Amino acid sequence: MQRKGFIFDLDGVIVDTAKYHFLAWNKLAKTINISFTEEENEQLKGVSRVRSLEKILAWGNTEVSQDQFNELLIRKNDDYLTYIASMDSEEILPDVPRILNYLKEERQPIGLGSASKNARNILKKVGLFNDFHCVVDGTNVTKAKPDPEVFLMAADGLNMAAADCIVFEDSLAGVEAANIAGMVSIGIGEASVLHEANFVFTDFRQITNQFLQQLIKK
Ligand code: BG6
Ligand code: MG
């Protein structure tokens, strides 16, 4: 039987939480008189909480003490947690359940590779936690995407060679991480942003079961 490791990012791929991260960062940035553009926000996708704040402060040419930095991180996450408090399966992105069910039917290993420290909690909230054979998230890694650590750990957890893994990502940093890991990268979003991916689809509705079958047989 042919097997591939299918590794999913979480925010913006499985669930529509990218918008909540944006809202929480934007609100926080305003309190310290920093504003950032939509293009800059793309650079926050896939990036750890600490790295995101460093970038925002750099865009605003602002320096803060270590204590203030830590306090800003807590405020951002507290705000984010209020956005996701009432999350349920309604926020699973279109056709994600079909894709997961198809891969399960085909007995393919399924992993999660997310920068978020809230990933396990969110998977449980939307009822998908048990669909993953291996979950690697922000609590497990030390290096942020585009470092490939998160995906290499997920491949390891699935007992798959990196070259036999396929990554679904909505961020440029994540696509780069998958490419550096030597995995097949599939961008979910806009081709203009995710041009470095091996394949790009607007969302999972464009990904057919036949396409998945081709990936499995490759
Ligand atoms: C990534 C998101 O999945 O997780 C980023 O794309 C976010 O926007 C990062 O900053 C860290 O998430 P968290 O939940 O640990 O703050
Ligand atoms: Mg993402």
JSON list of N, CA and C in Angstrom, two decimals, residues 7 20 22 35 52-53 70 145 181 193 203:
[
{"chain": "A", "resi": 7, "resn": "ILE", "atom": "N", "xyz": [0.59, 16.64, 6.09]},
{"chain": "A", "resi": 7, "resn": "ILE", "atom": "CA", "xyz": [0.77, 17.53, 7.25]},
{"chain": "A", "resi": 7, "resn": "ILE", "atom": "C", "xyz": [0.04, 18.86, 6.99]},
{"chain": "A", "resi": 20, "resn": "TYR", "atom": "N", "xyz": [-8.72, 36.16, 13.31]},
{"chain": "A", "resi": 20, "resn": "TYR", "atom": "CA", "xyz": [-8.70, 36.52, 14.73]},
{"chain": "A", "resi": 20, "resn": "TYR", "atom": "C", "xyz": [-7.31, 36.94, 15.18]},
{"chain": "A", "resi": 22, "resn": "PHE", "atom": "N", "xyz": [-5.19, 38.39, 13.24]},
{"chain": "A", "resi": 22, "resn": "PHE", "atom": "CA", "xyz": [-5.05, 39.73, 12.68]},
{"chain": "A", "resi": 22, "resn": "PHE", "atom": "C", "xyz": [-5.76, 40.76, 13.56]},
{"chain": "A", "resi": 35, "resn": "SER", "atom": "N", "xyz": [0.60, 51.05, 13.21]},
{"chain": "A", "resi": 35, "resn": "SER", "atom": "CA", "xyz": [-0.37, 50.44, 12.29]},
{"chain": "A", "resi": 35, "resn": "SER", "atom": "C", "xyz": [0.43, 49.65, 11.27]},
{"chain": "A", "resi": 52, "resn": "SER", "atom": "N", "xyz": [6.26, 37.57, 15.85]},
{"chain": "A", "resi": 52, "resn": "SER", "atom": "CA", "xyz": [5.26, 38.51, 15.31]},
{"chain": "A", "resi": 52, "resn": "SER", "atom": "C", "xyz": [5.38, 39.85, 16.00]},
{"chain": "A", "resi": 53, "resn": "LEU", "atom": "N", "xyz": [5.48, 39.82, 17.34]},
{"chain": "A", "resi": 53, "resn": "LEU", "atom": "CA", "xyz": [5.58, 41.09, 18.08]},
{"chain": "A", "resi": 53, "resn": "LEU", "atom": "C", "xyz": [6.88, 41.81, 17.73]},
{"chain": "A", "resi": 70, "resn": "ASN", "atom": "N", "xyz": [6.77, 41.23, 27.31]},
{"chain": "A", "resi": 70, "resn": "ASN", "atom": "CA", "xyz": [6.03, 40.07, 27.83]},
{"chain": "A", "resi": 70, "resn": "ASN", "atom": "C", "xyz": [4.58, 40.42, 28.10]},
{"chain": "A", "resi": 145, "resn": "LYS", "atom": "N", "xyz": [8.76, 28.94, 11.77]},
{"chain": "A", "resi": 145, "resn": "LYS", "atom": "CA", "xyz": [8.75, 28.87, 10.31]},
{"chain": "A", "resi": 145, "resn": "LYS", "atom": "C", "xyz": [9.32, 30.19, 9.81]},
{"chain": "A", "resi": 181, "resn": "ALA", "atom": "N", "xyz": [12.27, 21.73, 4.00]},
{"chain": "A", "resi": 181, "resn": "ALA", "atom": "CA", "xyz": [12.22, 20.36, 4.54]},
{"chain": "A", "resi": 181, "resn": "ALA", "atom": "C", "xyz": [12.28, 19.31, 3.44]},
{"chain": "A", "resi": 193, "resn": "VAL", "atom": "N", "xyz": [0.66, 35.43, -3.52]},
{"chain": "A", "resi": 193, "resn": "VAL", "atom": "CA", "xyz": [1.39, 35.42, -2.24]},
{"chain": "A", "resi": 193, "resn": "VAL", "atom": "C", "xyz": [2.20, 34.13, -2.09]},
{"chain": "A", "resi": 203, "resn": "ASP", "atom": "N", "xyz": [-8.88, 27.29, -2.06]},
{"chain": "A", "resi": 203, "resn": "ASP", "atom": "CA", "xyz": [-9.25, 26.59, -0.83]},
{"chain": "A", "resi": 203, "resn": "ASP", "atom": "C", "xyz": [-9.42, 25.11, -1.15]}
]
